[in-house]
Amino acid sequence: MEKQAVQRAREAFLAGRSRPLEFRVQQLKSLQRMITDRQGEIATALKQDINRSQYDTPLFELIGLENEISLAVSKLAQWAAPRPVERNLLTISDQAYIQPEPLGVVLIIGAWNYPWALTLQPLVGAIAAGNAAVVKPSELSEYSASLLKALLPRYLDQELYPVVCGGVSETQELLRQRFDHVFYTGNSTVGKLVMEAAARHLTPVTLELGGKSPCYIDKDVDLRVACRRITWGKFVNCGQTCIAPDYILCEPSIQNRVVEGIRQTLLEFYGPDPKSSPDYGRIINQRHFNRLMTLLEGYTATVGGQSDSSQRYIAPTVVKDVPPQARLMQEEIFGPLLPIVTVSDIDDAIHFINEREKPLALYVFSSNKKVIKRMLAETTSGGVTVNDVIMHYTLNSLPFGGVGQSGTGRYHGKHTFDQFSHHRACLVKSLGMEEVNIVRYPPQNRQKARRVRLAMRTPLVDFSWKTYIWAVTATVFAFDFLFSPS
Amino acid sequence: DLSEFRDRSKSGSTGQHMTIYEVIDRLRATFRSGVTFPEQFRMTQLQNLLSLVEENEQLIQDALHKDLHKPKFESVLSEIQITLNDLYFAMENLRTWMQPEYNIGKNLATRMDDCFIRREPLGVVLIIGAWNYPLHLILLPLVAAIAAGNCAILKPSEICQATEQLLAELIPKYLSQDCYAVLCGGAEDTKSLLKNKFDHIFYTGSQVVARSILLAAAPHLTPVTLELGGKSPCFIYGHIDIHKAAKRLCWSKFFNTGQSCVAPDYVLCTAQTRDALLPALRETLRTFYGPDPGASLDMGRIVTPRHWRRLMDMLEKSKGKVVIGGESREEDRYIAPTVLVDVQESDALMQEEIFGPILPILTIESLEEGIDYINRQEKPLALYVFSDETSVVTTVLNNTSSGGFCGNDGIVHMALPGLPFGGVGASGMGSYHGRWGFETFSHRRGCMNRSWLLERVNVLRYPPYSDYNLGWLRWATTFKKNSWGGCSVM
């Protein structure tokens, strides 16, 4: 069944349907309508999947998606147009440009924590770039997956953008087919399997993975605001966000104030009993619930710590003085548990971060420009937000993606379009200027070789200021020579 | 012990044996220390690489001649000068490339923030070279890797032994031995090398090996750039000056004895064009190489007896008719520039990339027929069209795909540093040359430096949630069409 869906998509792509710009715009506008019309149903599905609050849905899933669609519709002509490149003197009369082209049939594998945003945002770029796309939503967010399968064919071309649902075996079957690009959002274990499967067909991949995103709090900072921002980013979607601040690094002298700041904020956000707050989420399934509870074993929570297995509820939890070798610090938490690890100073913090795998996001809270500069210069990560968390995700002109174990490739805004395009280098020469070419043909002799070398060297080959000045000077001298009285 | 490499980095000494792991560890430790990050360091290394090439031109030419019987002219043009040009270009532009990119659009909610994209080094990268242009195919990626601030391990092709030895000797003499190492060895050694983790792998070569490299990279989640090949088609169609076209076609096809990944592999034209083309080809070949190309100093040789055998097999099995050339000599691995006509799709010459001085001509009756044929094959690395008619060029461009494209010439699109050089589909993934190489070996890190102000706006996003807050937040963050400068207020 999976094979047929891919086959049909490929035939539809080869027929050329997805290429005209008007078609792409029309599909994108249709996708927009789907989101606007069906917002209620989407919110219900999310509530059933993950107890998402009715406000978190538009905020985290839909507004971003709508913005991406508007941007793509508005800029498509510009993005798809040939992009001229700088020429040198040898190619001055030629056309040289980069033409973005569709890749063909792409596979988009979504994730369960933001099942609509993470599945449909890549789709926006894939459609905009003129591809056909097979969409495979995560089976863990089953209500959203079923809803997507029911809705998408009603709004988009059924053959070009089929939705394939299923579990591990269906995904494996899909990965056996040949695609022109595979876009995967999820964890690194499966990421490696995706890359391996794609390798057999020499298919390029984009992997949006995760990791432990560190959050360094400098002692020199307005802790009230910092803690509020961190608390928001950590506990939204019950901590199940790939760029949630995973753990905090701070000096022992401010640890207690950080804990108090978070405790205070939690009261403001969710009240004394988060379980009864409509704005606090739940863990996606029993397996992840158990995994998180295991991480807490042996540690006493400083804030929170309560849980209710029947509801898959875990209270917003903070743990102080966590040792680096604790289980909490070995894997990405992806839940509402916030460890605080103490470090002696910024050097120690940088060292701590660099000893570990490159994270998807890095957060620094400081009023000291030098501290911020050092953090940025001496570490690496997918992306960074300074003095806040998560927000770099929301600006679609910033490329969003990982590095090292946190992923490869990037998207958002124009970056998605570029990721799903082939950038074809085009040089269209004229058959004129053949005299220049003659020096490169055999038979070769010393004089010819010297001439061709001269022709190839800078300044004739580059387009720098040096060339410009040389050309102007040469012209001035030439004129002077030609017109001076002799 | 297959896992041991002779580390010639200890130049002048008796060649202390170091395992791969020790070399990689040393490079990784150097990278961690941050010494490759500053602009000055990168500039110095690039300058040293420039000296390496400039001061050893004769040695390089000799090595290339020994390995490939490469004429001096070709060595200078396609190996030395192209490397020098890329170095000049990189040194000229390094500062600009290294600057964080600030010119990106912002919305109302991020108006007061500092948003930029940093280019950061990846770490320790592996560059695997190829045998057909053994110098530039390994040095151009090295230029990009150095410019981007990485440490690099070079694995030159073992088929070109003289060049491999030369690189192993010269690189440690000119470049920092703590940052860049040359590891020599065969297929088994490369397999061991690939078991290690790298931060990027850059491979130029064949599809078969590319697959095993991707499979080796997957468990480490290492990003890979693959510069592969394919059968690059060449259309000659419509109104065209057949003599000029023949010259450019012959030059691109027989340069380096056809052993270029972007050589025009085969020609597609009508019977009429073919009849005009053949005498033009004969005349051009005579002008280029004289009546006996085997005696011309400007004609190269096939790289190894194995490849010579491969090409002779293809030629023997072919059902096409040889109309030009066809001579060969096993002792010095010579094959004359050869042209065949009446070649069908199913021919032995049309099943794999030729990579030799053999040019099949396929006759088509219409442009569409040719385009259909091309689209039934894998996407090639390059595609060529010789035609005076813009409509022909446009039709082919719009209805096909390929790594790169050149109209009315061959190969030279590679020489423009502003154009990315790379494949698509089976011809590869990723690209390099000029700034594209720098981007390949860098991580683009999106950074947002939020201001402490506008906390009042931030408050809108915090729980307890309400419709009122949501309404305002929506308004502040929605992208409005026709907004200029990303400002969504007016």
PDB file of N, CA and C in Angstrom, chain A residues 55-56 66-67 97-98 101 103 178 192 195 200 228-229 279 358 376 379-382 384-388 397 405 422 424-425 427 429-431 434 437 440 443-444 453 456 464, chain B residues 57 73 77 81 85 92 105 120 122 211 219-220 222 248 251 287 298 378-379 397 400-403 405-409 443 445-446 448 450 455 458 461-462 465 467 474 477 479:
ATOM      1  N   TYR A  55      -5.493  27.068  24.028  1.00  0.00           N
ATOM      2  CA  TYR A  55      -4.731  28.265  23.648  1.00  0.00           C
ATOM      3  C   TYR A  55      -3.361  27.887  23.117  1.00  0.00           C
ATOM      4  N   ASP A  56      -2.802  26.816  23.650  1.00  0.00           N
ATOM      5  CA  ASP A  56      -1.493  26.380  23.180  1.00  0.00           C
ATOM      6  C   ASP A  56      -1.552  25.955  21.725  1.00  0.00           C
ATOM      7  N   GLU A  66       0.487  29.158   9.809  1.00  0.00           N
ATOM      8  CA  GLU A  66      -0.188  30.130   8.956  1.00  0.00           C
ATOM      9  C   GLU A  66       0.791  31.168   8.431  1.00  0.00           C
ATOM     10  N   ASN A  67       1.712  31.585   9.298  1.00  0.00           N
ATOM     11  CA  ASN A  67       2.726  32.541   8.857  1.00  0.00           C
ATOM     12  C   ASN A  67       3.600  31.971   7.766  1.00  0.00           C
ATOM     13  N   TYR A  97      23.683  31.827 -13.567  1.00  0.00           N
ATOM     14  CA  TYR A  97      22.691  31.928 -12.499  1.00  0.00           C
ATOM     15  C   TYR A  97      22.457  30.560 -11.889  1.00  0.00           C
ATOM     16  N   ILE A  98      21.788  30.581 -10.747  1.00  0.00           N
ATOM     17  CA  ILE A  98      21.415  29.342 -10.071  1.00  0.00           C
ATOM     18  C   ILE A  98      19.909  29.197 -10.190  1.00  0.00           C
ATOM     19  N   GLU A 101      15.232  24.086  -8.468  1.00  0.00           N
ATOM     20  CA  GLU A 101      14.342  23.129  -9.135  1.00  0.00           C
ATOM     21  C   GLU A 101      13.768  22.161  -8.120  1.00  0.00           C
ATOM     22  N   LEU A 103      12.939  18.638  -6.383  1.00  0.00           N
ATOM     23  CA  LEU A 103      13.744  17.434  -6.322  1.00  0.00           C
ATOM     24  C   LEU A 103      12.990  16.234  -6.869  1.00  0.00           C
ATOM     25  N   ARG A 178      12.162   4.511  -2.910  1.00  0.00           N
ATOM     26  CA  ARG A 178      13.143   5.539  -3.234  1.00  0.00           C
ATOM     27  C   ARG A 178      12.500   6.918  -3.236  1.00  0.00           C
ATOM     28  N   LYS A 192      19.192   7.708  12.839  1.00  0.00           N
ATOM     29  CA  LYS A 192      20.265   6.918  12.237  1.00  0.00           C
ATOM     30  C   LYS A 192      19.697   5.862  11.293  1.00  0.00           C
ATOM     31  N   MET A 195      18.627   7.554   8.103  1.00  0.00           N
ATOM     32  CA  MET A 195      19.783   7.894   7.265  1.00  0.00           C
ATOM     33  C   MET A 195      20.323   6.656   6.569  1.00  0.00           C
ATOM     34  N   ARG A 200      20.894   3.788   1.002  1.00  0.00           N
ATOM     35  CA  ARG A 200      20.815   2.777  -0.050  1.00  0.00           C
ATOM     36  C   ARG A 200      20.403   3.361  -1.378  1.00  0.00           C
ATOM     37  N   ARG A 228      10.968  33.502  34.858  1.00  0.00           N
ATOM     38  CA  ARG A 228       9.643  33.449  34.246  1.00  0.00           C
ATOM     39  C   ARG A 228       9.738  32.919  32.816  1.00  0.00           C
ATOM     40  N   ARG A 229      10.721  33.452  32.078  1.00  0.00           N
ATOM     41  CA  ARG A 229      10.842  33.027  30.685  1.00  0.00           C
ATOM     42  C   ARG A 229      11.225  31.544  30.580  1.00  0.00           C
ATOM     43  N   ASP A 279      -4.432  24.737  31.613  1.00  0.00           N
ATOM     44  CA  ASP A 279      -3.324  25.129  30.758  1.00  0.00           C
ATOM     45  C   ASP A 279      -2.119  24.203  30.863  1.00  0.00           C
ATOM     46  N   LYS A 358      26.661  18.078  20.688  1.00  0.00           N
ATOM     47  CA  LYS A 358      26.156  19.395  20.285  1.00  0.00           C
ATOM     48  C   LYS A 358      24.635  19.415  20.408  1.00  0.00           C
ATOM     49  N   LEU A 376      28.710  32.368  22.980  1.00  0.00           N
ATOM     50  CA  LEU A 376      28.455  32.155  21.561  1.00  0.00           C
ATOM     51  C   LEU A 376      29.707  31.692  20.832  1.00  0.00           C
ATOM     52  N   THR A 379      31.106  27.874  22.139  1.00  0.00           N
ATOM     53  CA  THR A 379      30.298  26.655  22.091  1.00  0.00           C
ATOM     54  C   THR A 379      29.669  26.584  20.708  1.00  0.00           C
ATOM     55  N   THR A 380      28.994  25.476  20.442  1.00  0.00           N
ATOM     56  CA  THR A 380      28.168  25.428  19.238  1.00  0.00           C
ATOM     57  C   THR A 380      26.855  24.735  19.556  1.00  0.00           C
ATOM     58  N   SER A 381      25.855  24.950  18.742  1.00  0.00           N
ATOM     59  CA  SER A 381      24.547  24.346  18.935  1.00  0.00           C
ATOM     60  C   SER A 381      23.761  24.602  17.662  1.00  0.00           C
ATOM     61  N   GLY A 382      22.602  23.932  17.527  1.00  0.00           N
ATOM     62  CA  GLY A 382      21.753  24.196  16.369  1.00  0.00           C
ATOM     63  C   GLY A 382      21.442  25.678  16.286  1.00  0.00           C
ATOM     64  N   VAL A 384      20.457  29.465  18.927  1.00  0.00           N
ATOM     65  CA  VAL A 384      20.643  30.109  20.227  1.00  0.00           C
ATOM     66  C   VAL A 384      19.543  31.127  20.474  1.00  0.00           C
ATOM     67  N   THR A 385      19.048  31.180  21.706  1.00  0.00           N
ATOM     68  CA  THR A 385      18.322  32.374  22.113  1.00  0.00           C
ATOM     69  C   THR A 385      19.018  32.881  23.363  1.00  0.00           C
ATOM     70  N   VAL A 386      19.312  34.166  23.367  1.00  0.00           N
ATOM     71  CA  VAL A 386      19.935  34.775  24.529  1.00  0.00           C
ATOM     72  C   VAL A 386      18.850  35.521  25.299  1.00  0.00           C
ATOM     73  N   ASN A 387      18.851  35.334  26.631  1.00  0.00           N
ATOM     74  CA  ASN A 387      17.912  36.021  27.511  1.00  0.00           C
ATOM     75  C   ASN A 387      16.458  35.671  27.279  1.00  0.00           C
ATOM     76  N   ASP A 388      16.225  34.516  26.716  1.00  0.00           N
ATOM     77  CA  ASP A 388      14.878  33.979  26.590  1.00  0.00           C
ATOM     78  C   ASP A 388      15.068  32.532  26.140  1.00  0.00           C
ATOM     79  N   SER A 397      13.077  33.821   9.424  1.00  0.00           N
ATOM     80  CA  SER A 397      14.250  34.146   8.609  1.00  0.00           C
ATOM     81  C   SER A 397      15.518  33.521   9.194  1.00  0.00           C
ATOM     82  N   GLN A 405      24.960  15.538  16.621  1.00  0.00           N
ATOM     83  CA  GLN A 405      23.913  14.600  17.002  1.00  0.00           C
ATOM     84  C   GLN A 405      22.532  15.239  17.036  1.00  0.00           C
ATOM     85  N   HIS A 422      16.704  21.670  -5.659  1.00  0.00           N
ATOM     86  CA  HIS A 422      18.067  21.473  -6.159  1.00  0.00           C
ATOM     87  C   HIS A 422      18.495  22.803  -6.757  1.00  0.00           C
ATOM     88  N   ARG A 424      20.511  24.367  -9.215  1.00  0.00           N
ATOM     89  CA  ARG A 424      21.228  23.952 -10.430  1.00  0.00           C
ATOM     90  C   ARG A 424      22.054  25.116 -10.956  1.00  0.00           C
ATOM     91  N   ALA A 425      23.363  24.890 -11.097  1.00  0.00           N
ATOM     92  CA  ALA A 425      24.252  25.939 -11.593  1.00  0.00           C
ATOM     93  C   ALA A 425      24.127  26.004 -13.104  1.00  0.00           C
ATOM     94  N   LEU A 427      25.245  27.981 -16.734  1.00  0.00           N
ATOM     95  CA  LEU A 427      26.081  28.929 -17.451  1.00  0.00           C
ATOM     96  C   LEU A 427      25.679  28.828 -18.915  1.00  0.00           C
ATOM     97  N   LYS A 429      26.541  30.190 -22.377  1.00  0.00           N
ATOM     98  CA  LYS A 429      27.528  30.992 -23.085  1.00  0.00           C
ATOM     99  C   LYS A 429      27.047  31.299 -24.492  1.00  0.00           C
ATOM    100  N   SER A 430      27.676  32.312 -25.075  1.00  0.00           N
ATOM    101  CA  SER A 430      27.411  32.561 -26.484  1.00  0.00           C
ATOM    102  C   SER A 430      28.536  31.877 -27.257  1.00  0.00           C
ATOM    103  N   LEU A 431      28.276  31.646 -28.536  1.00  0.00           N
ATOM    104  CA  LEU A 431      29.337  31.036 -29.330  1.00  0.00           C
ATOM    105  C   LEU A 431      30.320  32.079 -29.841  1.00  0.00           C
ATOM    106  N   GLU A 434      35.140  33.505 -29.597  1.00  0.00           N
ATOM    107  CA  GLU A 434      35.868  32.252 -29.749  1.00  0.00           C
ATOM    108  C   GLU A 434      37.380  32.488 -29.719  1.00  0.00           C
ATOM    109  N   ASN A 437      38.760  31.677 -26.551  1.00  0.00           N
ATOM    110  CA  ASN A 437      38.797  30.239 -26.300  1.00  0.00           C
ATOM    111  C   ASN A 437      39.981  29.551 -26.944  1.00  0.00           C
ATOM    112  N   ARG A 440      42.923  27.864 -25.270  1.00  0.00           N
ATOM    113  CA  ARG A 440      42.855  26.680 -24.420  1.00  0.00           C
ATOM    114  C   ARG A 440      42.962  25.380 -25.207  1.00  0.00           C
ATOM    115  N   PRO A 443      46.939  22.106 -30.452  1.00  0.00           N
ATOM    116  CA  PRO A 443      48.212  21.744 -29.812  1.00  0.00           C
ATOM    117  C   PRO A 443      48.748  22.888 -28.975  1.00  0.00           C
ATOM    118  N   GLN A 444      49.426  22.548 -27.943  1.00  0.00           N
ATOM    119  CA  GLN A 444      49.845  23.552 -27.002  1.00  0.00           C
ATOM    120  C   GLN A 444      51.309  23.901 -27.195  1.00  0.00           C
ATOM    121  N   ARG A 453      47.305  31.130 -19.050  1.00  0.00           N
ATOM    122  CA  ARG A 453      47.561  31.317 -17.620  1.00  0.00           C
ATOM    123  C   ARG A 453      47.253  32.727 -17.190  1.00  0.00           C
ATOM    124  N   MET A 456      43.648  33.326 -17.007  1.00  0.00           N
ATOM    125  CA  MET A 456      42.939  32.681 -15.903  1.00  0.00           C
ATOM    126  C   MET A 456      43.239  33.305 -14.566  1.00  0.00           C
ATOM    127  N   SER A 464      36.939  41.733  -7.953  1.00  0.00           N
ATOM    128  CA  SER A 464      37.154  42.463  -6.703  1.00  0.00           C
ATOM    129  C   SER A 464      37.458  43.927  -6.976  1.00  0.00           C
TER     130      SER A 464
ATOM    131  N   GLU B  57      55.335  23.636  -8.264  1.00  0.00           N
ATOM    132  CA  GLU B  57      54.641  23.394  -9.530  1.00  0.00           C
ATOM    133  C   GLU B  57      55.286  22.302 -10.360  1.00  0.00           C
ATOM    134  N   PHE B  73      50.148  21.232 -20.004  1.00  0.00           N
ATOM    135  CA  PHE B  73      49.133  22.256 -20.199  1.00  0.00           C
ATOM    136  C   PHE B  73      47.919  21.970 -19.313  1.00  0.00           C
ATOM    137  N   LEU B  77      46.432  24.098 -16.156  1.00  0.00           N
ATOM    138  CA  LEU B  77      45.096  24.687 -16.269  1.00  0.00           C
ATOM    139  C   LEU B  77      44.131  24.085 -15.253  1.00  0.00           C
ATOM    140  N   GLN B  81      46.242  25.865 -11.634  1.00  0.00           N
ATOM    141  CA  GLN B  81      45.631  27.192 -11.660  1.00  0.00           C
ATOM    142  C   GLN B  81      44.276  27.223 -10.982  1.00  0.00           C
ATOM    143  N   ASN B  85      43.393  29.720  -8.028  1.00  0.00           N
ATOM    144  CA  ASN B  85      42.268  30.660  -8.122  1.00  0.00           C
ATOM    145  C   ASN B  85      41.331  30.528  -6.943  1.00  0.00           C
ATOM    146  N   GLU B  92      40.589  36.322  -0.406  1.00  0.00           N
ATOM    147  CA  GLU B  92      39.975  37.619  -0.675  1.00  0.00           C
ATOM    148  C   GLU B  92      38.682  37.792   0.080  1.00  0.00           C
ATOM    149  N   GLY B 105      14.979  39.425   8.020  1.00  0.00           N
ATOM    150  CA  GLY B 105      13.735  40.089   8.397  1.00  0.00           C
ATOM    151  C   GLY B 105      13.299  39.768   9.810  1.00  0.00           C
ATOM    152  N   GLU B 120      29.762  28.612  11.810  1.00  0.00           N
ATOM    153  CA  GLU B 120      30.702  28.031  12.775  1.00  0.00           C
ATOM    154  C   GLU B 120      31.371  26.781  12.208  1.00  0.00           C
ATOM    155  N   LEU B 122      32.740  22.965  11.903  1.00  0.00           N
ATOM    156  CA  LEU B 122      32.086  21.736  12.299  1.00  0.00           C
ATOM    157  C   LEU B 122      32.956  20.881  13.214  1.00  0.00           C
ATOM    158  N   ARG B 211      27.665   4.840  -1.563  1.00  0.00           N
ATOM    159  CA  ARG B 211      26.669   4.187  -0.722  1.00  0.00           C
ATOM    160  C   ARG B 211      27.298   3.669   0.551  1.00  0.00           C
ATOM    161  N   PRO B 219      25.464   5.744  11.336  1.00  0.00           N
ATOM    162  CA  PRO B 219      25.477   5.524  12.784  1.00  0.00           C
ATOM    163  C   PRO B 219      26.063   6.704  13.565  1.00  0.00           C
ATOM    164  N   HIS B 220      26.864   7.530  12.919  1.00  0.00           N
ATOM    165  CA  HIS B 220      27.414   8.694  13.618  1.00  0.00           C
ATOM    166  C   HIS B 220      26.623   9.960  13.315  1.00  0.00           C
ATOM    167  N   THR B 222      26.725  11.601  10.666  1.00  0.00           N
ATOM    168  CA  THR B 222      27.651  12.545  10.047  1.00  0.00           C
ATOM    169  C   THR B 222      27.086  13.048   8.724  1.00  0.00           C
ATOM    170  N   ARG B 248      34.541  23.099 -29.219  1.00  0.00           N
ATOM    171  CA  ARG B 248      34.294  23.110 -27.777  1.00  0.00           C
ATOM    172  C   ARG B 248      33.941  21.717 -27.273  1.00  0.00           C
ATOM    173  N   TRP B 251      37.172  19.653 -27.169  1.00  0.00           N
ATOM    174  CA  TRP B 251      38.009  20.081 -26.037  1.00  0.00           C
ATOM    175  C   TRP B 251      37.478  19.498 -24.735  1.00  0.00           C
ATOM    176  N   THR B 287      43.401  19.005 -36.021  1.00  0.00           N
ATOM    177  CA  THR B 287      44.058  20.254 -35.603  1.00  0.00           C
ATOM    178  C   THR B 287      44.618  20.110 -34.194  1.00  0.00           C
ATOM    179  N   ASP B 298      50.005  16.247 -26.485  1.00  0.00           N
ATOM    180  CA  ASP B 298      48.846  16.820 -25.812  1.00  0.00           C
ATOM    181  C   ASP B 298      47.760  15.801 -25.512  1.00  0.00           C
ATOM    182  N   GLU B 378      19.177   8.310 -14.782  1.00  0.00           N
ATOM    183  CA  GLU B 378      19.452   9.013 -13.538  1.00  0.00           C
ATOM    184  C   GLU B 378      19.857  10.452 -13.841  1.00  0.00           C
ATOM    185  N   LYS B 379      19.634  11.341 -12.871  1.00  0.00           N
ATOM    186  CA  LYS B 379      20.000  12.748 -13.076  1.00  0.00           C
ATOM    187  C   LYS B 379      21.520  12.856 -13.187  1.00  0.00           C
ATOM    188  N   LEU B 397      16.352  23.104 -20.446  1.00  0.00           N
ATOM    189  CA  LEU B 397      16.518  23.504 -19.043  1.00  0.00           C
ATOM    190  C   LEU B 397      15.261  23.240 -18.235  1.00  0.00           C
ATOM    191  N   THR B 400      14.370  19.184 -17.820  1.00  0.00           N
ATOM    192  CA  THR B 400      15.310  18.189 -17.310  1.00  0.00           C
ATOM    193  C   THR B 400      15.869  18.675 -15.990  1.00  0.00           C
ATOM    194  N   SER B 401      16.633  17.801 -15.341  1.00  0.00           N
ATOM    195  CA  SER B 401      17.373  18.255 -14.163  1.00  0.00           C
ATOM    196  C   SER B 401      18.779  17.697 -14.230  1.00  0.00           C
ATOM    197  N   SER B 402      19.712  18.384 -13.631  1.00  0.00           N
ATOM    198  CA  SER B 402      21.100  17.926 -13.611  1.00  0.00           C
ATOM    199  C   SER B 402      21.817  18.727 -12.536  1.00  0.00           C
ATOM    200  N   GLY B 403      23.016  18.249 -12.156  1.00  0.00           N
ATOM    201  CA  GLY B 403      23.769  18.994 -11.157  1.00  0.00           C
ATOM    202  C   GLY B 403      23.985  20.413 -11.624  1.00  0.00           C
ATOM    203  N   PHE B 405      24.595  22.987 -15.466  1.00  0.00           N
ATOM    204  CA  PHE B 405      24.230  23.092 -16.874  1.00  0.00           C
ATOM    205  C   PHE B 405      25.163  24.066 -17.555  1.00  0.00           C
ATOM    206  N   CYS B 406      25.547  23.754 -18.793  1.00  0.00           N
ATOM    207  CA  CYS B 406      26.303  24.738 -19.547  1.00  0.00           C
ATOM    208  C   CYS B 406      25.785  24.779 -20.966  1.00  0.00           C
ATOM    209  N   GLY B 407      25.487  25.968 -21.457  1.00  0.00           N
ATOM    210  CA  GLY B 407      25.013  26.116 -22.814  1.00  0.00           C
ATOM    211  C   GLY B 407      26.166  26.552 -23.707  1.00  0.00           C
ATOM    212  N   ASN B 408      26.335  25.863 -24.830  1.00  0.00           N
ATOM    213  CA  ASN B 408      27.318  26.253 -25.834  1.00  0.00           C
ATOM    214  C   ASN B 408      28.753  26.137 -25.390  1.00  0.00           C
ATOM    215  N   ASP B 409      29.018  25.261 -24.439  1.00  0.00           N
ATOM    216  CA  ASP B 409      30.401  24.956 -24.078  1.00  0.00           C
ATOM    217  C   ASP B 409      30.372  23.761 -23.142  1.00  0.00           C
ATOM    218  N   HIS B 443      28.554  25.316  10.038  1.00  0.00           N
ATOM    219  CA  HIS B 443      27.203  25.189  10.572  1.00  0.00           C
ATOM    220  C   HIS B 443      26.605  26.581  10.646  1.00  0.00           C
ATOM    221  N   ARG B 445      24.328  28.794  12.406  1.00  0.00           N
ATOM    222  CA  ARG B 445      23.662  28.811  13.710  1.00  0.00           C
ATOM    223  C   ARG B 445      22.772  30.038  13.811  1.00  0.00           C
ATOM    224  N   GLY B 446      21.460  29.827  13.955  1.00  0.00           N
ATOM    225  CA  GLY B 446      20.528  30.933  14.077  1.00  0.00           C
ATOM    226  C   GLY B 446      20.554  31.475  15.501  1.00  0.00           C
ATOM    227  N   MET B 448      19.295  34.466  18.361  1.00  0.00           N
ATOM    228  CA  MET B 448      18.405  35.563  18.690  1.00  0.00           C
ATOM    229  C   MET B 448      18.781  36.094  20.067  1.00  0.00           C
ATOM    230  N   ARG B 450      17.551  38.320  22.745  1.00  0.00           N
ATOM    231  CA  ARG B 450      16.334  39.007  23.150  1.00  0.00           C
ATOM    232  C   ARG B 450      16.637  40.158  24.090  1.00  0.00           C
ATOM    233  N   GLU B 455       8.913  43.180  28.116  1.00  0.00           N
ATOM    234  CA  GLU B 455       8.420  42.045  28.897  1.00  0.00           C
ATOM    235  C   GLU B 455       6.901  42.094  28.940  1.00  0.00           C
ATOM    236  N   ASN B 458       5.778  40.080  26.231  1.00  0.00           N
ATOM    237  CA  ASN B 458       6.008  38.681  26.580  1.00  0.00           C
ATOM    238  C   ASN B 458       4.908  38.124  27.463  1.00  0.00           C
ATOM    239  N   ARG B 461       2.123  35.849  26.448  1.00  0.00           N
ATOM    240  CA  ARG B 461       2.242  34.435  26.104  1.00  0.00           C
ATOM    241  C   ARG B 461       2.141  33.510  27.312  1.00  0.00           C
ATOM    242  N   TYR B 462       2.209  34.071  28.543  1.00  0.00           N
ATOM    243  CA  TYR B 462       2.249  33.212  29.729  1.00  0.00           C
ATOM    244  C   TYR B 462       0.877  32.736  30.155  1.00  0.00           C
ATOM    245  N   TYR B 465      -3.887  31.257  30.406  1.00  0.00           N
ATOM    246  CA  TYR B 465      -4.190  31.740  29.064  1.00  0.00           C
ATOM    247  C   TYR B 465      -5.551  32.400  28.997  1.00  0.00           C
ATOM    248  N   ASP B 467      -8.401  34.340  25.891  1.00  0.00           N
ATOM    249  CA  ASP B 467      -8.677  34.719  24.512  1.00  0.00           C
ATOM    250  C   ASP B 467      -8.126  36.111  24.213  1.00  0.00           C
ATOM    251  N   ARG B 474      -1.547  37.100  18.536  1.00  0.00           N
ATOM    252  CA  ARG B 474      -1.742  36.719  17.138  1.00  0.00           C
ATOM    253  C   ARG B 474      -1.432  37.879  16.217  1.00  0.00           C
ATOM    254  N   THR B 477       2.309  38.737  16.032  1.00  0.00           N
ATOM    255  CA  THR B 477       3.248  37.801  15.413  1.00  0.00           C
ATOM    256  C   THR B 477       2.854  37.368  14.021  1.00  0.00           C
ATOM    257  N   PHE B 479       2.423  37.341  10.125  1.00  0.00           N
ATOM    258  CA  PHE B 479       3.082  37.922   8.978  1.00  0.00           C
ATOM    259  C   PHE B 479       2.006  38.513   8.082  1.00  0.00           C
TER     260      PHE B 479
END
